[in-house]
Coordinates of C-alpha atoms and ligand atoms in Angstrom, one line a residue:
M1 CA 0.0 0.0 0.0
A2 CA 1.4 3.3 -0.9
F3 CA 1.0 6.7 0.9
I4 CA -2.7 7.3 1.9
P5 CA -3.8 10.9 1.6
S6 CA -5.1 12.7 4.6
L7 CA -8.8 13.6 5.0
P8 CA -10.1 16.4 2.8
S9 CA -12.0 19.1 4.7
S10 CA -15.4 19.6 3.1
S11 CA -17.7 22.6 3.1
F12 CA -20.6 20.2 2.8
L13 CA -19.7 18.7 6.2
A14 CA -19.3 22.1 7.7
I15 CA -22.9 22.8 6.7
L16 CA -24.0 19.5 8.3
F17 CA -22.1 20.5 11.4
I18 CA -23.9 23.8 11.9
F19 CA -27.1 22.0 12.3
S20 CA -25.7 19.6 14.9
P21 CA -26.2 19.9 18.7
Y22 CA -22.5 20.4 19.2
Y23 CA -22.6 23.5 17.0
L24 CA -25.4 25.0 19.1
A25 CA -23.4 24.4 22.2
Y26 CA -20.1 25.7 20.9
C27 CA -20.8 28.2 18.2
A28 CA -20.7 31.1 20.7
S29 CA -17.3 30.0 22.1
S30 CA -15.4 28.3 19.2
S31 CA -13.1 31.2 18.6
G32 CA -9.4 31.0 18.7
N33 CA -9.2 31.1 22.5
D34 CA -11.6 28.2 23.0
P35 CA -9.6 25.1 22.0
H36 CA -12.3 22.8 23.1
G37 CA -14.9 24.4 20.8
A38 CA -12.3 24.7 18.0
F39 CA -11.5 21.0 18.4
L40 CA -15.1 19.9 18.0
M41 CA -15.7 22.3 15.1
C42 CA -12.7 20.9 13.4
L43 CA -13.7 17.3 14.1
Y44 CA -17.0 17.7 12.5
Q45 CA -15.6 19.6 9.5
N46 CA -13.0 16.9 9.0
S47 CA -15.2 13.8 9.4
T48 CA -16.7 12.2 6.4
T49 CA -19.1 10.5 8.7
T50 CA -20.6 13.3 10.7
D51 CA -23.4 11.3 12.3
S52 CA -21.2 8.6 13.5
I53 CA -18.5 10.9 14.8
S54 CA -21.1 12.6 17.1
Q55 CA -22.0 9.2 18.5
V56 CA -18.4 8.5 19.5
T57 CA -17.5 11.9 20.8
Y58 CA -17.8 12.6 24.6
D59 CA -17.3 15.7 26.6
Q60 CA -18.2 16.5 30.2
T61 CA -21.8 17.4 29.2
N62 CA -22.3 13.8 28.0
S63 CA -23.9 11.5 30.6
T64 CA -21.6 8.6 29.6
Y65 CA -18.4 10.6 29.6
S66 CA -17.2 9.2 33.0
S67 CA -18.0 5.6 32.2
V68 CA -16.2 5.9 28.8
L69 CA -13.2 7.5 30.6
D70 CA -13.0 5.0 33.4
L71 CA -13.8 1.9 31.3
S72 CA -10.2 0.8 30.6
I73 CA -8.3 2.6 33.5
Q74 CA -6.4 -0.2 35.2
N75 CA -4.6 1.7 37.9
L76 CA -7.2 3.2 40.4
R77 CA -4.5 5.6 41.6
F78 CA -5.4 7.7 38.6
Q79 CA -9.1 7.3 38.7
T80 CA -9.8 9.9 41.3
P81 CA -12.0 13.0 41.3
N82 CA -8.8 15.1 41.4
A83 CA -7.1 13.4 38.4
P84 CA -7.0 15.6 35.3
K85 CA -9.8 14.9 33.0
P86 CA -9.8 15.2 29.2
L87 CA -11.9 17.9 27.5
V88 CA -13.1 15.4 24.9
I89 CA -12.8 11.6 24.4
V90 CA -13.3 10.2 20.9
T91 CA -13.7 6.5 20.3
P92 CA -13.6 6.3 16.5
V93 CA -15.2 3.5 14.5
A94 CA -13.2 4.2 11.4
V95 CA -9.5 5.1 10.8
D96 CA -10.4 8.4 9.0
Q97 CA -12.1 9.5 12.3
A98 CA -8.9 8.8 14.2
Q99 CA -7.0 10.8 11.6
A100 CA -9.4 13.7 12.2
V101 CA -8.8 13.5 16.0
V102 CA -5.0 13.8 15.5
R103 CA -5.3 16.7 13.0
C104 CA -7.9 18.6 15.1
S105 CA -6.0 18.2 18.4
R106 CA -3.0 19.7 16.7
E107 CA -4.9 22.5 15.0
S108 CA -6.7 23.5 18.2
G109 CA -3.5 23.4 20.2
L110 CA -4.8 20.7 22.6
Q111 CA -2.5 18.1 24.1
F112 CA -3.2 14.7 22.6
R113 CA -3.4 11.3 24.3
V114 CA -4.0 7.9 22.6
R115 CA -5.3 4.9 24.5
S116 CA -5.7 1.3 23.5
G117 CA -6.1 -0.9 26.5
G118 CA -5.5 1.7 29.3
H119 CA -3.0 -0.4 31.2
D120 CA -0.2 2.1 31.3
Y121 CA 1.2 1.9 34.8
E122 CA 1.5 5.7 35.2
G123 CA -1.8 6.5 33.4
L124 CA 0.0 8.2 30.5
S125 CA -2.7 7.3 28.0
Y126 CA -5.4 9.2 29.8
L127 CA -3.8 11.9 32.0
S128 CA -2.2 15.3 31.1
R129 CA -1.4 18.4 33.1
V130 CA -2.5 20.6 30.3
P131 CA -5.9 20.6 28.5
F132 CA -6.2 17.5 26.4
V133 CA -8.1 15.2 24.2
I134 CA -8.1 11.3 24.3
L135 CA -8.2 9.3 21.2
D136 CA -9.5 5.9 22.5
L137 CA -9.1 3.1 20.1
L138 CA -11.6 0.8 21.9
N139 CA -13.8 0.4 18.7
L140 CA -10.9 -0.2 16.4
R141 CA -10.2 -3.8 17.3
K142 CA -10.7 -5.9 14.2
I143 CA -8.5 -9.0 13.9
T144 CA -8.1 -10.8 10.6
V145 CA -6.3 -14.1 10.8
N146 CA -4.8 -15.6 7.7
V147 CA -4.0 -19.3 8.4
E148 CA -2.6 -20.0 5.0
N149 CA 0.3 -17.6 5.3
A150 CA 0.4 -17.6 9.1
T151 CA -0.2 -13.8 9.5
A152 CA -2.8 -11.6 11.0
W153 CA -3.8 -7.9 10.9
V154 CA -4.7 -6.7 14.3
E155 CA -6.1 -3.3 15.2
S156 CA -4.5 -1.5 18.2
G157 CA -7.7 -1.4 20.2
A158 CA -7.9 -5.2 20.4
T159 CA -6.7 -6.8 23.6
V160 CA -4.2 -9.6 23.8
G161 CA -7.0 -12.0 24.9
E162 CA -9.0 -11.1 21.8
L163 CA -6.0 -11.8 19.6
Y164 CA -5.4 -15.2 21.3
Y165 CA -9.1 -16.1 21.0
R166 CA -9.2 -15.2 17.3
I167 CA -6.1 -17.2 16.5
G168 CA -7.4 -20.2 18.4
E169 CA -10.7 -20.0 16.6
K170 CA -8.9 -20.4 13.3
S171 CA -6.1 -22.8 14.1
N172 CA -4.9 -25.1 16.8
S173 CA -1.3 -25.1 15.6
L174 CA -0.6 -21.3 15.4
G175 CA 0.0 -18.9 18.3
F176 CA 1.6 -15.5 19.0
P177 CA 4.1 -14.3 21.6
A178 CA 2.3 -11.6 23.5
G179 CA 1.4 -10.7 27.1
V180 CA 0.3 -12.9 29.9
C181 CA -2.7 -10.7 31.0
P182 CA -5.5 -11.0 28.4
T183 CA -6.9 -7.4 29.0
V184 CA -3.7 -5.6 27.9
G185 CA -4.2 -3.6 24.8
V186 CA -2.3 -4.5 21.6
G187 CA -1.5 -0.8 20.9
G188 CA 0.5 -0.2 24.1
L189 CA 1.9 -3.7 24.4
F190 CA 3.4 -3.8 20.9
S191 CA 4.6 -0.2 21.2
G192 CA 6.9 -1.2 24.1
G193 CA 7.9 -4.8 23.1
G194 CA 5.4 -7.2 24.6
Y195 CA 6.5 -10.4 26.3
G196 CA 4.8 -13.5 27.6
M197 CA 5.2 -17.2 28.1
I198 CA 6.6 -18.1 24.7
M199 CA 9.1 -15.3 24.6
R200 CA 12.0 -17.8 25.1
K201 CA 10.9 -19.6 21.9
Y202 CA 9.8 -16.7 19.7
G203 CA 11.0 -13.4 21.2
L204 CA 8.6 -10.5 21.8
S205 CA 5.5 -9.4 20.1
A206 CA 7.5 -6.6 18.5
D207 CA 10.0 -9.1 17.1
N208 CA 7.1 -10.6 15.1
I209 CA 5.6 -7.5 13.5
I210 CA 6.0 -7.3 9.8
D211 CA 3.9 -4.2 8.8
A212 CA 1.9 -1.5 10.5
R213 CA -0.4 1.4 9.7
I214 CA 0.4 4.6 11.5
I215 CA -1.1 8.1 11.6
D216 CA 1.5 10.8 11.7
A217 CA 1.4 14.2 13.3
D218 CA -0.3 15.7 10.2
G219 CA -3.0 13.1 10.4
K220 CA -1.7 11.2 7.4
L221 CA -1.8 7.4 7.3
H222 CA 1.2 5.4 6.3
D223 CA 2.1 1.7 6.0
R224 CA 5.5 0.2 6.3
E225 CA 6.5 1.2 2.8
S226 CA 5.5 4.8 3.1
M227 CA 6.6 5.3 6.7
G228 CA 10.1 4.0 5.9
E229 CA 12.3 1.5 7.7
D230 CA 13.6 4.0 10.4
L231 CA 10.1 4.7 11.7
F232 CA 9.1 1.1 11.3
W233 CA 12.1 0.2 13.5
A234 CA 11.1 2.8 16.1
I235 CA 7.5 1.8 16.6
R236 CA 8.4 -1.8 17.4
G237 CA 9.4 -1.1 21.0
G238 CA 10.3 2.6 21.2
G239 CA 7.3 3.4 23.5
G240 CA 3.8 4.5 23.0
N241 CA 2.5 8.0 21.9
T242 CA 5.9 9.1 20.6
F243 CA 6.0 8.6 16.9
G244 CA 2.4 8.5 15.9
V245 CA -0.8 6.5 16.4
V246 CA -0.4 3.0 15.2
V247 CA -3.9 1.9 14.2
S248 CA -3.0 -1.7 13.1
W249 CA -0.2 -4.2 13.0
R250 CA 0.5 -7.1 10.7
I251 CA 2.0 -9.9 12.6
S252 CA 3.7 -13.2 11.9
L253 CA 2.0 -16.1 13.7
V254 CA 4.2 -18.8 15.1
P255 CA 3.8 -22.6 15.1
V256 CA 2.7 -24.2 18.3
P257 CA 2.1 -27.9 19.0
K258 CA -1.5 -29.1 19.2
T259 CA -0.9 -30.1 22.8
V260 CA 1.1 -28.1 25.3
T261 CA 1.6 -28.6 29.0
F262 CA 1.1 -26.2 31.9
S263 CA 2.1 -26.8 35.5
T264 CA 2.2 -24.9 38.8
V265 CA 4.2 -25.9 41.8
L266 CA 4.1 -24.0 45.1
R267 CA 7.0 -24.2 47.5
T268 CA 7.3 -22.5 50.9
L269 CA 10.5 -21.8 52.9
D270 CA 9.9 -25.2 54.7
Q271 CA 9.8 -26.8 51.3
N272 CA 13.2 -25.4 50.3
A273 CA 11.9 -22.4 48.4
T274 CA 15.1 -20.3 48.8
A275 CA 17.4 -23.0 47.4
L276 CA 14.9 -23.7 44.6
V277 CA 14.7 -20.0 43.6
H278 CA 18.5 -19.8 43.8
R279 CA 19.0 -22.8 41.6
W280 CA 16.4 -21.7 39.1
Q281 CA 18.5 -18.7 38.3
Y282 CA 21.2 -21.0 36.8
I283 CA 18.8 -23.1 34.7
A284 CA 15.8 -21.1 33.6
A285 CA 17.6 -18.9 31.0
N286 CA 20.6 -21.0 30.2
Q287 CA 19.8 -24.7 30.5
F288 CA 16.1 -25.2 29.7
P289 CA 15.2 -25.7 26.1
D290 CA 13.5 -22.8 24.3
D291 CA 10.2 -24.7 24.4
L292 CA 10.1 -24.4 28.2
S293 CA 9.4 -21.2 30.1
M294 CA 9.3 -21.3 33.9
R295 CA 8.5 -18.1 35.7
I296 CA 8.3 -17.6 39.5
T297 CA 5.9 -15.5 41.5
L298 CA 7.0 -14.6 45.0
L299 CA 4.9 -13.4 47.8
S300 CA 4.6 -13.8 51.5
L301 CA 1.5 -14.8 53.4
D302 CA 0.6 -15.8 56.9
G303 CA 0.2 -19.6 57.2
T304 CA -2.6 -21.3 59.2
D305 CA -0.2 -21.5 62.1
G306 CA 0.0 -17.7 62.0
N307 CA 3.6 -17.6 60.9
R308 CA 4.6 -15.7 57.8
T309 CA 6.3 -17.6 55.0
M310 CA 7.5 -16.9 51.5
Q311 CA 5.5 -18.6 48.8
A312 CA 7.3 -19.3 45.5
Y313 CA 5.0 -20.4 42.7
F314 CA 6.8 -22.0 39.7
H315 CA 4.6 -21.6 36.7
T316 CA 5.7 -23.6 33.6
L317 CA 4.6 -23.6 30.1
Y318 CA 6.1 -26.3 27.9
L319 CA 5.5 -26.5 24.2
G320 CA 5.0 -30.2 24.2
R321 CA 3.6 -33.2 26.1
T322 CA 3.8 -33.9 29.8
D323 CA 6.2 -36.9 29.4
D324 CA 8.8 -34.7 27.7
L325 CA 8.4 -31.9 30.3
L326 CA 8.9 -34.4 33.1
A327 CA 12.0 -35.8 31.4
V328 CA 13.5 -32.3 31.0
I329 CA 12.8 -31.3 34.6
S330 CA 14.0 -34.5 36.1
S331 CA 17.3 -34.1 34.4
S332 CA 17.9 -30.4 34.8
F333 CA 15.8 -29.4 37.9
P334 CA 15.0 -32.5 39.8
E335 CA 15.0 -30.6 43.1
L336 CA 11.7 -29.0 42.1
G337 CA 10.0 -32.4 42.4
L338 CA 7.6 -31.8 39.5
T339 CA 5.1 -34.6 39.2
R340 CA 2.6 -35.7 36.6
E341 CA -0.2 -34.6 38.8
D342 CA 1.1 -31.0 38.7
C343 CA 0.8 -31.0 34.9
T344 CA -2.2 -30.4 32.6
E345 CA -2.2 -30.9 28.8
M346 CA -4.2 -28.5 26.7
S347 CA -4.2 -26.5 23.5
W348 CA -2.0 -23.5 23.3
V349 CA -4.9 -21.1 23.3
N350 CA -6.3 -22.7 26.4
S351 CA -2.9 -22.4 28.1
T352 CA -3.1 -18.6 27.7
L353 CA -6.0 -18.8 30.3
Y354 CA -3.9 -20.9 32.6
C355 CA -0.9 -18.6 32.4
A356 CA -3.2 -15.7 33.3
G357 CA -4.5 -17.6 36.4
L358 CA -7.8 -18.2 34.7
S359 CA -7.8 -22.0 34.6
G360 CA -11.3 -23.5 34.4
Q361 CA -12.8 -20.4 32.7
P362 CA -14.3 -20.8 29.2
L363 CA -12.2 -19.6 26.3
E364 CA -14.7 -16.7 25.9
A365 CA -13.2 -15.2 29.0
L366 CA -10.3 -14.1 26.8
M367 CA -12.8 -11.7 25.1
N368 CA -13.8 -10.0 28.3
R369 CA -12.1 -6.6 28.5
S370 CA -13.2 -6.2 32.1
L371 CA -11.8 -9.4 33.4
N372 CA -9.3 -7.9 35.9
A373 CA -10.4 -6.8 39.3
K374 CA -9.0 -3.3 39.3
N375 CA -6.8 -2.0 42.1
Y376 CA -4.3 0.6 43.1
F377 CA -0.7 -0.2 42.2
K378 CA 2.9 1.0 41.9
N379 CA 5.2 -1.4 40.0
K380 CA 8.8 -1.3 38.9
S381 CA 11.2 -3.5 36.9
D382 CA 14.8 -4.7 36.9
Y383 CA 17.0 -7.0 34.9
V384 CA 19.3 -9.6 36.5
K385 CA 22.6 -10.7 34.9
E386 CA 24.3 -12.5 37.8
P387 CA 22.5 -15.0 40.1
I388 CA 21.5 -13.5 43.4
S389 CA 23.1 -15.5 46.3
E390 CA 21.0 -17.5 48.8
V391 CA 22.1 -15.1 51.5
A392 CA 20.9 -12.1 49.5
L393 CA 17.6 -13.9 48.8
E394 CA 17.1 -14.3 52.5
E395 CA 17.7 -10.5 52.9
I396 CA 15.0 -10.0 50.2
W397 CA 12.6 -12.2 52.1
K398 CA 13.0 -10.0 55.1
W399 CA 11.5 -7.1 53.2
F400 CA 8.5 -9.3 52.4
S401 CA 8.0 -10.4 56.0
R402 CA 8.4 -6.8 57.4
A403 CA 5.7 -5.5 55.1
E404 CA 2.0 -6.1 55.5
Q405 CA 1.2 -9.6 54.2
G406 CA 0.7 -9.7 50.5
A407 CA 2.0 -6.1 50.2
L408 CA 5.0 -7.0 48.1
M409 CA 5.2 -9.4 45.1
M410 CA 7.9 -10.2 42.7
I411 CA 7.6 -12.0 39.3
L412 CA 10.8 -13.4 37.8
N413 CA 10.5 -13.8 34.1
P414 CA 13.2 -16.0 32.5
Y415 CA 15.2 -14.7 29.5
G416 CA 17.6 -16.8 27.3
G417 CA 16.6 -18.9 24.4
R418 CA 15.5 -16.8 21.4
M419 CA 15.8 -13.6 23.4
G420 CA 19.6 -14.1 23.7
E421 CA 19.9 -14.6 19.9
I422 CA 18.3 -11.4 18.7
S423 CA 20.7 -8.4 18.6
E424 CA 20.1 -5.4 20.9
S425 CA 19.5 -3.1 18.0
V426 CA 17.2 -5.0 15.7
I427 CA 14.3 -3.2 17.4
P428 CA 14.5 -0.5 20.1
F429 CA 14.0 -3.1 22.9
P430 CA 17.6 -3.8 24.0
H431 CA 17.3 -6.4 26.8
R432 CA 18.7 -9.5 25.1
A433 CA 21.8 -11.7 25.6
G434 CA 23.3 -11.7 29.1
N435 CA 20.0 -11.3 30.9
L436 CA 19.1 -14.2 33.1
Y437 CA 15.7 -12.8 34.0
E438 CA 13.6 -9.7 34.4
I439 CA 12.0 -8.8 37.8
Q440 CA 8.7 -7.1 38.1
Y441 CA 8.1 -5.7 41.5
I442 CA 4.5 -5.2 42.4
T443 CA 2.7 -3.6 45.3
A444 CA -1.1 -3.5 44.8
W445 CA -3.8 -2.4 47.3
T446 CA -7.5 -1.8 47.5
D447 CA -7.8 1.0 50.1
G448 CA -7.7 4.2 48.1
S449 CA -6.9 6.5 51.0
A450 CA -4.0 9.0 50.6
E451 CA -2.2 7.5 53.6
V452 CA -2.2 3.9 52.3
S453 CA -1.2 5.1 48.8
A454 CA 1.7 7.1 50.1
M455 CA 2.8 4.2 52.3
R456 CA 2.8 1.7 49.5
V457 CA 4.5 3.9 47.0
S458 CA 7.2 4.6 49.6
L459 CA 7.5 0.9 50.3
M460 CA 8.1 0.2 46.6
R461 CA 10.6 3.0 46.3
Q462 CA 12.6 1.8 49.3
F463 CA 12.5 -1.8 48.2
Y464 CA 13.7 -0.9 44.7
Q465 CA 16.6 1.1 46.2
F466 CA 17.5 -1.9 48.3
M467 CA 17.5 -4.2 45.2
G468 CA 20.0 -2.0 43.4
D469 CA 22.9 -4.1 44.6
Y470 CA 21.6 -7.3 42.9
V471 CA 20.5 -6.1 39.5
S472 CA 21.9 -4.7 36.2
K473 CA 24.0 -1.6 36.5
S474 CA 25.2 1.2 34.2
P475 CA 22.5 1.6 33.2
R476 CA 20.1 0.0 35.7
S477 CA 17.8 -1.3 33.0
A478 CA 14.1 -1.2 33.1
Y479 CA 11.2 -2.3 30.8
V480 CA 9.5 0.6 29.1
N481 CA 6.1 -1.1 29.3
Y482 CA 6.5 -1.2 33.1
R483 CA 6.4 2.5 33.0
D484 CA 8.0 4.2 36.0
L485 CA 8.1 7.9 36.2
D486 CA 10.4 7.7 39.3
I487 CA 13.3 6.9 37.0
G488 CA 13.0 10.3 35.4
K489 CA 10.6 12.3 33.3
N490 CA 10.5 15.0 30.8
G491 CA 9.9 18.6 32.0
D492 CA 6.5 20.3 31.5
S493 CA 4.8 19.2 28.4
G494 CA 6.5 20.5 25.3
K495 CA 9.7 21.3 27.1
T496 CA 11.4 17.9 26.8
S497 CA 15.1 17.9 26.4
Y498 CA 17.7 15.4 25.2
Q499 CA 19.5 15.5 28.5
E500 CA 16.5 14.9 30.7
A501 CA 15.2 12.2 28.4
S502 CA 18.6 10.4 28.5
E503 CA 18.1 9.8 32.2
W504 CA 15.3 7.4 31.7
G505 CA 15.8 6.7 27.9
R506 CA 19.1 4.8 28.4
K507 CA 17.5 2.6 31.1
Y508 CA 14.7 1.6 28.8
F509 CA 16.6 1.6 25.5
H510 CA 20.4 1.6 26.1
G511 CA 22.3 2.6 23.0
N512 CA 19.1 2.6 20.9
F513 CA 18.0 5.8 22.6
D514 CA 20.1 8.0 20.2
R515 CA 18.6 6.4 17.2
L516 CA 15.1 6.9 18.6
V517 CA 15.8 10.6 19.1
K518 CA 16.9 10.8 15.5
V519 CA 13.8 9.1 14.2
K520 CA 11.6 11.3 16.4
T521 CA 13.4 14.4 15.2
A522 CA 12.7 13.4 11.6
V523 CA 9.1 12.4 11.9
D524 CA 7.7 14.7 14.7
P525 CA 10.0 17.7 15.0
T526 CA 7.4 19.8 16.8
N527 CA 6.9 17.1 19.4
F528 CA 3.2 16.7 18.9
F529 CA 3.1 13.1 20.2
R530 CA 4.5 13.5 23.7
N531 CA 4.1 12.5 27.3
E532 CA 6.2 12.4 30.4
Q533 CA 8.4 9.7 29.0
S534 CA 8.3 10.2 25.2
I535 CA 11.4 10.5 23.2
P536 CA 12.1 14.2 22.4
P537 CA 13.2 15.6 19.1
V538 CA 16.5 17.6 19.1
P539 CA 18.2 19.6 16.4
L540 CA 20.7 17.3 14.7
P541 CA 23.5 16.5 15.1
L542 CA 22.9 15.0 18.5
P543 CA 24.9 16.4 21.4
Ligands
FDA601 P1 -2.5 2.2 27.2 O1 -3.7 2.3 26.3 O2 -2.5 2.8 28.5 O3 -1.2 2.6 26.4 C1 0.1 2.6 26.9 C2 1.0 3.6 26.2 O4 1.0 3.4 24.8 C3 0.5 5.0 26.4 O5 1.6 5.9 26.4 C4 -0.4 5.3 25.2 O6 -0.5 6.6 24.9 C5 0.4 4.5 24.1 N1 -0.4 3.9 23.1 C6 -1.5 3.2 23.3 N2 -2.0 2.8 22.1 C7 -1.2 3.3 21.1 C8 -1.2 3.3 19.7 N3 -2.2 2.7 19.1 N4 -0.2 3.9 19.0 C9 0.7 4.6 19.7 N5 0.8 4.7 21.1 C10 -0.2 4.0 21.8 N6 3.4 -6.2 29.5 C11 4.0 -7.3 28.9 O7 4.9 -7.1 28.0 N7 3.6 -8.6 29.2 C12 2.6 -8.8 30.1 O8 2.3 -10.0 30.3 C13 2.0 -7.7 30.7 N8 1.0 -7.9 31.6 C14 0.3 -6.8 32.1 C15 -0.7 -7.0 33.0 C16 -1.4 -5.9 33.6 C17 -2.5 -6.1 34.5 C18 -0.9 -4.6 33.3 C19 -1.6 -3.4 33.9 C20 0.1 -4.4 32.4 C21 0.8 -5.5 31.8 N9 1.8 -5.3 31.0 C22 2.4 -6.4 30.4 C23 2.3 -4.0 30.7 C24 1.7 -3.5 29.3 O9 2.5 -4.0 28.3 C25 1.8 -2.0 29.2 O10 1.1 -1.4 30.3 C26 1.2 -1.5 27.9 O11 1.7 -0.2 27.6 C27 -0.3 -1.5 28.0 O12 -0.8 -1.2 26.7 P2 -2.3 -0.7 26.6 O13 -2.7 -0.5 25.2 O14 -3.2 -1.6 27.5 O15 -2.2 0.6 27.5

């Protein structure tokens, strides 16, 4: 597909607009100093489908505004009465409407936010300190699977669960490496990399993208050919809302066996959890075959005897039968004591439910965008290159036992396999060879009081500081999709600088940061697509 021209503005549509209710509400105020009115006026003038755009445009006069805004917010920390609210939310049903939103935000001088699944840890897809508009891609979620050539087109508003479900509907021998949680949006997930339980075999979601359609800062639509290879490189992991709005992605599906095996083993301290976690670090990335992924979830709970203990859940997905999994584990990790009873065979699509902790649910649960119980959370990430000693693990456990039960959680995601074979610069995601695993630190809570929030955020910050001795250094790496504004942010909107952005940019992207800045400078020199951690443009050559 070659370059696709942007929307024409039409005097006919303008005439339609002046008879619409929005015009009556805003005609008195849609002058140059009323960006809200100017935005709506522009939107109607630029939409070829005036009726339908009014049905998917919400401002605070609309009774469903709040429910549309709150629908996909995952982190309740940012769903408070005091959180900044958008002037307008548009949920387009067609790509040309999305183009109009981009163009009109720009023309009216409003800050722009794009949201797909709403899972951003810091709420960057629906918050802004200056007046803003949200383009919510909720209705753009078509998925077209082509079994013959093992590809699919997926629109950004689709969730990972919807993608898995549609693949499983068409084939029991194809899959796709994406996230563990089914409600995560494809738009944000792919923009930052996207990993899950078959990453060791096939890499990230972003490693398996072969084309995309993107709206640029002028509202023009491009495909891979017309956007060029530099921009196509940048959007596969360089972070969301930075280079444009990706409306759809073409992905390569991957072969999976008709039967895979999932197992969960729980071990407490009495059951040798510390030694098992310690040993796992030597095996999970470097010894297990690529077909096997074993992640650990660590938490601490009070037992029935009232004593606190660490709990280590070893979750394994094996792309093969139980017999083969047992053979692998008994030769490389016999201490775990995995038994046949711990294992369940199923199709790959069914395993996505198990991996998400939804065993026993029907496959249709994958299509449920409201599957998650929402809570308040503050999470962070790290990468580990050297095994952490048993003594240090015991120090870590002390943090768990000092905190309120269940207040801290760690998920250890094994690297190695295919992840170690892909070069750091093939796409912007740089965390490849040499990483044993990635840690996600989680603190989640349900009491929304300011005191509890402050206490939990502080707990997370202190724990992260403590962990600094045991993880990657120079830079202390982090995963951009586990967005963490504590590691640095841009100045006030529009005032981003290369120096400021380098602080967090090198942690997320290592040496790829400079190339991302070059691409940004070329495609969005006025920094229209921006947030607190978007790559800034700078005048070339780079400092
Ligand atoms: P959201 O809509 O909030 O977007 C995130 C960012 O991308 C924002 O900056 C937004 O503006 C931008 N953006 C969104 N759509 C865009 C588009 N179409 N074009 C350009 N920019 C766009 N990650 C992972 O790799 N593996 C996993 O298993 C999980 N699991 C997981 C579970 C839960 C419960 C949460 C809350 C998060 C995860 N994640 C994850 C992290 C997840 O990958 C990350 O939060 C993504 O950015 C979420 O994408 P959404 O589209 O849902 O978010």
